[in-house]
mmCIF file of C-alpha atoms in Angstrom:
data_model
loop_
_atom_site.group_PDB
_atom_site.id
_atom_site.type_symbol
_atom_site.label_atom_id
_atom_site.label_comp_id
_atom_site.label_asym_id
_atom_site.label_seq_id
_atom_site.Cartn_x
_atom_site.Cartn_y
_atom_site.Cartn_z
ATOM 1 C CA MET A 1 67.845 97.665 71.056
ATOM 2 C CA THR A 2 69.777 100.302 72.988
ATOM 3 C CA ARG A 3 70.418 99.382 76.620
ATOM 4 C CA VAL A 4 69.578 102.012 79.243
ATOM 5 C CA ILE A 5 72.515 102.257 81.655
ATOM 6 C CA ASN A 6 71.703 102.552 85.343
ATOM 7 C CA THR A 7 73.362 105.713 86.654
ATOM 8 C CA SER A 8 72.282 105.577 90.293
ATOM 9 C CA ASP A 9 73.896 102.273 91.380
ATOM 10 C CA PRO A 10 77.665 101.997 90.642
ATOM 11 C CA ALA A 11 77.558 98.194 90.489
ATOM 12 C CA ALA A 12 74.587 98.089 88.116
ATOM 13 C CA ARG A 13 76.123 100.843 86.005
ATOM 14 C CA ALA A 14 79.463 99.009 85.845
ATOM 15 C CA GLU A 15 77.934 95.732 84.696
ATOM 16 C CA ASP A 16 75.942 97.519 82.003
ATOM 17 C CA ILE A 17 79.050 99.319 80.762
ATOM 18 C CA ALA A 18 81.130 96.135 80.839
ATOM 19 C CA GLU A 19 78.573 94.281 78.763
ATOM 20 C CA ALA A 20 78.281 97.142 76.273
ATOM 21 C CA LEU A 21 82.050 97.408 75.846
ATOM 22 C CA PHE A 22 82.756 93.697 75.664
ATOM 23 C CA THR A 23 80.277 92.925 72.902
ATOM 24 C CA PRO A 24 81.605 92.764 69.317
ATOM 25 C CA SER A 25 80.027 96.167 68.661
ATOM 26 C CA GLY A 26 81.805 97.806 71.620
ATOM 27 C CA SER A 27 83.975 100.760 70.712
ATOM 28 C CA VAL A 28 87.603 99.554 70.741
ATOM 29 C CA GLY A 29 90.091 102.266 71.607
ATOM 30 C CA SER A 30 87.554 104.679 73.027
ATOM 31 C CA GLU A 31 88.269 106.650 76.189
ATOM 32 C CA PRO A 32 88.119 104.679 79.472
ATOM 33 C CA VAL A 33 84.755 104.876 81.235
ATOM 34 C CA PRO A 34 84.854 105.623 84.996
ATOM 35 C CA VAL A 35 82.660 103.217 86.967
ATOM 36 C CA LEU A 36 83.515 104.125 90.571
ATOM 37 C CA ALA A 37 84.886 107.164 92.401
ATOM 38 C CA TYR A 38 86.481 106.616 95.801
ATOM 39 C CA PRO A 39 85.828 109.071 98.633
ATOM 40 C CA ALA A 40 88.646 111.545 99.196
ATOM 41 C CA GLY A 41 91.231 110.072 101.527
ATOM 42 C CA ALA A 42 89.901 106.507 101.301
ATOM 43 C CA ASP A 43 92.547 104.012 102.428
ATOM 44 C CA ARG A 44 93.330 100.734 100.706
ATOM 45 C CA LEU A 45 90.765 98.775 102.717
ATOM 46 C CA ALA A 46 88.013 101.294 102.005
ATOM 47 C CA ARG A 47 88.849 101.246 98.292
ATOM 48 C CA ARG A 48 88.853 97.456 98.300
ATOM 49 C CA GLU A 49 85.413 97.178 99.847
ATOM 50 C CA ALA A 50 84.015 99.891 97.566
ATOM 51 C CA LEU A 51 85.262 98.019 94.496
ATOM 52 C CA ARG A 52 84.040 94.596 95.613
ATOM 53 C CA PRO A 53 80.332 94.958 94.633
ATOM 54 C CA VAL A 54 81.317 96.606 91.338
ATOM 55 C CA TYR A 55 83.707 93.772 90.483
ATOM 56 C CA GLU A 56 81.217 91.099 91.522
ATOM 57 C CA ALA A 57 78.485 92.684 89.405
ATOM 58 C CA ILE A 58 80.721 92.732 86.319
ATOM 59 C CA VAL A 59 81.656 89.078 86.804
ATOM 60 C CA ALA A 60 78.001 88.136 87.284
ATOM 61 C CA ARG A 61 77.107 89.850 83.995
ATOM 62 C CA ILE A 62 79.943 88.910 81.616
ATOM 63 C CA GLY A 63 81.623 85.974 83.372
ATOM 64 C CA ALA A 64 84.930 85.314 85.106
ATOM 65 C CA PRO A 65 88.042 87.197 83.944
ATOM 66 C CA THR A 66 90.724 85.659 81.802
ATOM 67 C CA LEU A 67 93.533 87.136 83.904
ATOM 68 C CA LEU A 68 93.595 88.525 87.440
ATOM 69 C CA GLY A 69 96.103 91.107 88.565
ATOM 70 C CA GLY A 70 96.968 94.562 89.730
ATOM 71 C CA ALA A 71 99.404 97.454 89.512
ATOM 72 C CA VAL A 72 100.772 99.906 92.073
ATOM 73 C CA GLY A 73 97.749 102.165 91.663
ATOM 74 C CA GLY A 74 94.921 99.667 91.450
ATOM 75 C CA PRO A 75 93.525 96.495 89.860
ATOM 76 C CA ARG A 76 94.375 95.235 86.381
ATOM 77 C CA VAL A 77 91.733 92.621 85.618
ATOM 78 C CA ARG A 78 91.198 91.402 82.051
ATOM 79 C CA TRP A 79 88.532 89.707 80.005
ATOM 80 C CA CYS A 80 90.080 88.611 76.728
ATOM 81 C CA THR A 81 88.977 87.365 73.341
ATOM 82 C CA ARG A 82 91.211 86.953 70.322
ATOM 83 C CA GLU A 83 90.060 90.363 69.081
ATOM 84 C CA ARG A 84 89.621 92.522 72.187
ATOM 85 C CA ILE A 85 90.605 93.021 75.804
ATOM 86 C CA LEU A 86 88.305 94.556 78.397
ATOM 87 C CA GLN A 87 90.272 95.867 81.348
ATOM 88 C CA LEU A 88 89.086 96.922 84.788
ATOM 89 C CA SER A 89 91.765 99.230 86.127
ATOM 90 C CA GLY A 90 92.106 102.025 88.628
ATOM 91 C CA ASP A 91 94.137 104.260 90.875
ATOM 92 C CA PRO A 92 93.589 105.646 94.400
ATOM 93 C CA THR A 93 90.862 107.987 93.116
ATOM 94 C CA HIS A 94 88.687 105.808 90.860
ATOM 95 C CA ALA A 95 88.123 102.604 88.879
ATOM 96 C CA GLU A 96 87.388 102.463 85.161
ATOM 97 C CA LEU A 97 86.660 100.114 82.276
ATOM 98 C CA SER A 98 88.384 100.269 78.910
ATOM 99 C CA VAL A 99 88.351 98.124 75.778
ATOM 100 C CA HIS A 100 91.316 97.579 73.475
ATOM 101 C CA ASP A 101 92.347 95.825 70.299
ATOM 102 C CA ALA A 102 94.044 92.673 71.621
ATOM 103 C CA ASP A 103 97.089 92.672 69.336
ATOM 104 C CA GLU A 104 97.795 96.367 69.795
ATOM 105 C CA PHE A 105 97.305 96.201 73.560
ATOM 106 C CA GLU A 106 99.647 93.236 73.943
ATOM 107 C CA ARG A 107 102.310 94.805 71.764
ATOM 108 C CA ASP A 108 102.214 98.149 73.602
ATOM 109 C CA GLU A 109 102.291 96.452 76.986
ATOM 110 C CA TRP A 110 105.268 94.313 76.056
ATOM 111 C CA TRP A 111 107.221 97.354 74.909
ATOM 112 C CA THR A 112 106.352 99.214 78.102
ATOM 113 C CA PHE A 113 107.777 96.391 80.178
ATOM 114 C CA ASP A 114 110.819 96.112 77.948
ATOM 115 C CA ARG A 115 111.598 99.837 78.126
ATOM 116 C CA THR A 116 110.990 100.303 81.844
ATOM 117 C CA ARG A 117 114.409 100.114 83.460
ATOM 118 C CA PRO A 118 115.004 99.817 87.209
ATOM 119 C CA ALA A 119 115.644 103.195 88.796
ATOM 120 C CA ARG A 120 119.204 103.948 89.797
ATOM 121 C CA SER A 121 120.112 104.497 93.415
ATOM 122 C CA GLY A 122 118.842 107.852 94.650
ATOM 123 C CA GLN A 123 116.253 108.208 91.889
ATOM 124 C CA PRO A 124 112.476 107.731 92.298
ATOM 125 C CA HIS A 125 111.375 104.127 91.911
ATOM 126 C CA ARG A 126 109.695 103.076 88.645
ATOM 127 C CA PHE A 127 107.403 100.320 89.884
ATOM 128 C CA ASP A 128 104.412 102.521 89.128
ATOM 129 C CA ALA A 129 105.378 102.547 85.433
ATOM 130 C CA LEU A 130 104.782 98.799 85.075
ATOM 131 C CA PRO A 131 101.497 97.769 83.421
ATOM 132 C CA TYR A 132 100.994 95.272 86.245
ATOM 133 C CA THR A 133 103.022 94.320 89.307
ATOM 134 C CA TRP A 134 101.307 90.968 89.833
ATOM 135 C CA GLN A 135 99.286 88.791 87.495
ATOM 136 C CA LEU A 136 97.512 85.498 88.102
ATOM 137 C CA ASP A 137 96.483 83.111 85.335
ATOM 138 C CA ARG A 138 93.922 80.590 86.543
ATOM 139 C CA LYS A 139 92.967 79.548 83.033
ATOM 140 C CA GLY A 140 89.843 81.658 83.050
ATOM 141 C CA PRO A 141 87.598 81.848 80.006
ATOM 142 C CA GLY A 142 88.822 83.566 76.884
ATOM 143 C CA PHE A 143 92.291 83.783 75.382
ATOM 144 C CA ALA A 144 95.184 84.922 77.561
ATOM 145 C CA THR A 145 97.724 87.169 75.913
ATOM 146 C CA SER A 146 100.443 85.470 73.910
ATOM 147 C CA TRP A 147 102.854 88.227 74.981
ATOM 148 C CA THR A 148 102.573 87.845 78.762
ATOM 149 C CA TYR A 149 105.550 89.425 80.477
ATOM 150 C CA ASN A 150 106.584 87.346 83.484
ATOM 151 C CA GLY A 151 110.041 88.744 84.125
ATOM 152 C CA VAL A 152 110.977 91.139 86.893
ATOM 153 C CA LYS A 153 112.859 94.431 87.178
ATOM 154 C CA VAL A 154 115.445 93.877 89.917
ATOM 155 C CA ALA A 155 115.922 96.835 92.252
ATOM 156 C CA ASP A 156 119.210 98.680 91.982
ATOM 157 C CA ASP A 157 119.653 99.178 95.737
ATOM 158 C CA TRP A 158 118.201 98.183 99.111
ATOM 159 C CA ASP A 159 115.931 101.219 99.399
ATOM 160 C CA HIS A 160 114.218 100.328 96.136
ATOM 161 C CA ALA A 161 114.043 96.686 97.226
ATOM 162 C CA VAL A 162 112.109 97.757 100.315
ATOM 163 C CA THR A 163 109.845 99.919 98.156
ATOM 164 C CA GLY A 164 109.128 97.085 95.707
ATOM 165 C CA LEU A 165 108.196 94.728 98.527
ATOM 166 C CA GLU A 166 106.078 97.355 100.269
ATOM 167 C CA LEU A 167 104.131 98.216 97.126
ATOM 168 C CA MET A 168 103.596 94.534 96.300
ATOM 169 C CA LEU A 169 102.267 93.721 99.770
ATOM 170 C CA ALA A 170 100.030 96.799 99.761
ATOM 171 C CA ALA A 171 98.655 95.754 96.354
ATOM 172 C CA TRP A 172 97.875 92.289 97.700
ATOM 173 C CA VAL A 173 95.925 93.738 100.613
ATOM 174 C CA GLU A 174 93.876 96.065 98.419
ATOM 175 C CA GLN A 175 93.362 93.931 95.320
ATOM 176 C CA TYR A 176 93.717 90.221 95.974
ATOM 177 C CA PRO A 177 90.756 89.472 98.322
ATOM 178 C CA VAL A 178 88.305 90.931 95.791
ATOM 179 C CA GLN A 179 89.667 88.895 92.902
ATOM 180 C CA ALA A 180 90.467 85.634 94.761
ATOM 181 C CA PRO A 181 88.308 85.655 97.897
ATOM 182 C CA GLY A 182 89.419 83.269 100.619
ATOM 183 C CA ASP A 183 92.813 82.391 99.104
ATOM 184 C CA TRP A 184 96.272 82.911 100.530
ATOM 185 C CA ILE A 185 99.138 84.319 98.468
ATOM 186 C CA ALA A 186 102.827 83.860 99.247
ATOM 187 C CA PHE A 187 106.402 83.365 98.149
ATOM 188 C CA THR A 188 109.601 82.042 99.665
ATOM 189 C CA LEU A 189 112.736 84.199 99.686
ATOM 190 C CA TRP A 190 116.247 82.781 99.464
ATOM 191 C CA THR A 191 119.552 84.586 99.873
ATOM 192 C CA SER A 192 122.787 83.233 98.417
ATOM 193 C CA ARG A 193 124.825 84.151 101.500
ATOM 194 C CA ASP A 194 122.635 81.947 103.700
ATOM 195 C CA TRP A 195 121.428 79.565 101.037
ATOM 196 C CA ARG A 196 120.106 76.807 103.325
ATOM 197 C CA ARG A 197 117.607 79.109 104.993
ATOM 198 C CA ASP A 198 114.426 80.619 103.497
ATOM 199 C CA MET A 199 111.927 83.244 104.560
ATOM 200 C CA ILE A 200 108.245 82.716 103.804
ATOM 201 C CA VAL A 201 106.265 85.880 103.043
ATOM 202 C CA SER A 202 102.478 85.574 102.967
ATOM 203 C CA TYR A 203 99.101 87.243 103.066
ATOM 204 C CA THR A 204 96.333 85.118 104.546
ATOM 205 C CA PRO A 205 92.556 85.269 103.977
ATOM 206 C CA ALA A 206 89.839 86.394 106.340
ATOM 207 C CA ASP A 207 89.359 83.099 108.173
ATOM 208 C CA HIS A 208 93.001 83.259 109.252
ATOM 209 C CA GLY A 209 92.862 86.855 110.485
ATOM 210 C CA ARG A 210 93.850 88.538 107.220
ATOM 211 C CA GLU A 211 97.447 89.229 108.093
ATOM 212 C CA LEU A 212 100.690 90.027 106.364
ATOM 213 C CA ALA A 213 103.290 87.680 107.754
ATOM 214 C CA VAL A 214 106.897 86.629 107.417
ATOM 215 C CA CYS A 215 108.777 83.804 109.093
ATOM 216 C CA ILE A 216 112.281 82.313 109.031
ATOM 217 C CA HIS A 217 113.647 79.060 110.418
ATOM 218 C CA ASP A 218 116.605 80.058 112.573
ATOM 219 C CA ARG A 219 117.799 76.484 113.026
ATOM 220 C CA GLY A 220 121.397 75.771 113.895
ATOM 221 C CA ILE A 221 121.876 79.008 115.827
ATOM 222 C CA GLU A 222 121.894 79.111 119.613
ATOM 223 C CA GLN A 223 119.044 81.346 120.747
ATOM 224 C CA THR A 224 120.920 83.235 123.436
ATOM 225 C CA GLU A 225 119.491 86.349 125.039
ATOM 226 C CA GLU A 226 121.786 88.426 122.835
ATOM 227 C CA ARG A 227 120.614 86.592 119.706
ATOM 228 C CA GLN A 228 116.971 87.042 120.595
ATOM 229 C CA ALA A 229 117.495 90.724 121.355
ATOM 230 C CA LYS A 230 119.073 91.244 117.914
ATOM 231 C CA MET A 231 116.221 89.446 116.163
ATOM 232 C CA ARG A 232 113.580 91.483 117.983
ATOM 233 C CA GLU A 233 115.473 94.665 117.216
ATOM 234 C CA ARG A 234 115.158 93.854 113.511
ATOM 235 C CA GLY A 235 111.386 93.467 113.910
ATOM 236 C CA TRP A 236 110.774 89.798 114.706
ATOM 237 C CA GLN A 237 107.999 89.203 117.221
ATOM 238 C CA ILE A 238 107.851 85.550 118.258
ATOM 239 C CA LEU A 239 110.263 82.608 118.473
ATOM 240 C CA ASP A 240 108.378 79.302 118.549
ATOM 241 C CA GLU A 241 109.459 75.940 119.926
ATOM 242 C CA HIS A 242 110.746 74.831 116.507
ATOM 243 C CA GLN A 243 113.071 77.850 116.140
ATOM 244 C CA TRP A 244 110.865 79.704 113.678
ATOM 245 C CA TRP A 245 110.909 83.464 114.123
ATOM 246 C CA ARG A 246 107.590 84.985 113.080
ATOM 247 C CA THR A 247 106.081 88.416 112.620
ATOM 248 C CA LYS A 248 102.409 88.973 111.785
ATOM 249 C CA LEU A 249 100.721 92.320 111.256
ATOM 250 C CA PRO A 250 97.000 92.874 110.637
ATOM 251 C CA GLU A 251 95.915 94.262 107.292
ATOM 252 C CA THR A 252 94.202 97.069 109.217
ATOM 253 C CA ASP A 253 97.629 98.458 110.147
ATOM 254 C CA PRO A 254 98.369 101.017 107.403
ATOM 255 C CA ASP A 255 102.104 100.587 108.039
ATOM 256 C CA ALA A 256 102.068 96.784 107.799
ATOM 257 C CA PRO A 257 103.376 96.524 104.187
ATOM 258 C CA ARG A 258 106.268 98.883 104.927
ATOM 259 C CA LEU A 259 107.178 97.228 108.245
ATOM 260 C CA ILE A 260 107.166 93.728 106.773
ATOM 261 C CA ALA A 261 109.218 94.914 103.781
ATOM 262 C CA GLU A 262 111.775 96.602 106.036
ATOM 263 C CA LEU A 263 112.061 93.466 108.179
ATOM 264 C CA ILE A 264 112.609 91.226 105.156
ATOM 265 C CA ILE A 265 115.431 93.351 103.780
ATOM 266 C CA ALA A 266 116.984 93.938 107.197
ATOM 267 C CA GLU A 267 117.109 90.178 107.750
ATOM 268 C CA CYS A 268 118.684 89.528 104.350
ATOM 269 C CA ARG A 269 121.329 92.154 104.984
ATOM 270 C CA ALA A 270 122.002 90.787 108.467
ATOM 271 C CA ARG A 271 122.672 87.447 106.784
ATOM 272 C CA LYS A 272 125.386 89.121 104.675
ATOM 273 C CA ALA A 273 123.511 89.774 101.433
ATOM 274 C CA THR A 274 125.273 92.646 99.661
ATOM 275 C CA CYS A 275 122.693 93.577 97.001
ATOM 276 C CA PRO A 276 119.160 92.620 95.828
ATOM 277 C CA ASP A 277 120.657 90.481 93.047
ATOM 278 C CA GLU A 278 121.772 87.989 95.711
ATOM 279 C CA LEU A 279 118.147 87.213 96.648
ATOM 280 C CA CYS A 280 115.652 84.987 94.875
ATOM 281 C CA ALA A 281 111.889 84.633 95.359
ATOM 282 C CA HIS A 282 110.584 81.163 94.575
ATOM 283 C CA SER A 283 107.591 78.913 95.350
ATOM 284 C CA ILE A 284 105.449 81.838 94.226
ATOM 285 C CA SER A 285 101.828 80.790 94.553
ATOM 286 C CA ALA A 286 98.248 81.945 95.052
ATOM 287 C CA GLY A 287 96.299 79.251 96.859
ATOM 288 C CA ASP A 288 98.136 76.547 94.895
ATOM 289 C CA ASN A 289 95.940 77.491 91.952
ATOM 290 C CA GLY A 290 97.266 78.902 88.698
ATOM 291 C CA GLU A 291 100.434 80.675 87.628
ATOM 292 C CA LEU A 292 101.367 83.781 89.612
ATOM 293 C CA TRP A 293 103.884 86.331 88.305
ATOM 294 C CA LEU A 294 105.299 89.046 90.578
ATOM 295 C CA THR A 295 106.655 91.375 87.920
ATOM 296 C CA GLY A 296 106.909 94.324 90.313
ATOM 297 C CA LEU A 297 108.544 92.561 93.259
ATOM 298 C CA GLY A 298 111.906 94.189 92.577
ATOM 299 C CA LEU A 299 113.822 90.988 93.387
ATOM 300 C CA PRO A 300 114.998 88.089 91.216
ATOM 301 C CA THR A 301 112.281 85.450 90.918
ATOM 302 C CA ARG A 302 111.988 81.814 89.988
ATOM 303 C CA PRO A 303 108.284 81.269 89.220
ATOM 304 C CA SER A 304 106.744 77.914 90.000
ATOM 305 C CA ARG A 305 103.355 76.385 89.449
ATOM 306 C CA GLY A 306 101.080 75.645 92.352
ATOM 307 C CA GLU A 307 103.763 74.425 94.749
ATOM 308 C CA HIS A 308 102.826 74.019 98.381
ATOM 309 C CA TYR A 309 105.117 75.372 101.065
#
């Protein structure tokens, strides 16, 4: 029996389309089907809340995804069988569903990652060419790709390092709360020139104020007025009684991802780092649940499973 697709309610329409595409008779390799158009000029928070009911309706109809994730432009969520992959993807104008042959999709994606080189200094960044910039495997139903790319393209210079961080943090704000409601997401950043000291970069859920935050333990350094003035000049807000410098910015601040990214790199450079290769992100985790890969971070990474900070 042919299903009649609801055209008046985006969420109902999306769940109907998802079910039709994900069945064995769904048309693999057909053109993507738009399921949501964002209003002109919608910011990342508006896009996030517009997508939420659509995403929830799809999950209610066909079940939880196999892999969570997102790219610079929008979500990259996947429902996988051995034969096919249904992907919910998007950009700042719309969201769409597409279905693919699993082997062909995995092979093409791997080659895209392999051929995407970091941009040279002075050239436009290439983070938007990556199939996904973050991916989270929580062992959802189905069969995760056997060709998962969990490496990272290290930025060629500091400007691109700032851009990679900014785009990653912006993607978290727009994409993560829909896919993993209530969870935090974070990583710890180490620099070889100050190897005993880490920065913790995080995005916290709604019950903690939904903030982008970064902190660093400035132990062993006398907090003179001159020292404190230099730290605040770089963008640090608060020094607590345990010598942690902290900066928190609300997700409602459209500049928050850029400001946090600039602070992170400024601090690394102030601690004598000479290039992005001298940094390393580790303790990468999403609510201590699953394996999180930050392929678009732009910095060297050392992935870890479910570690607590």
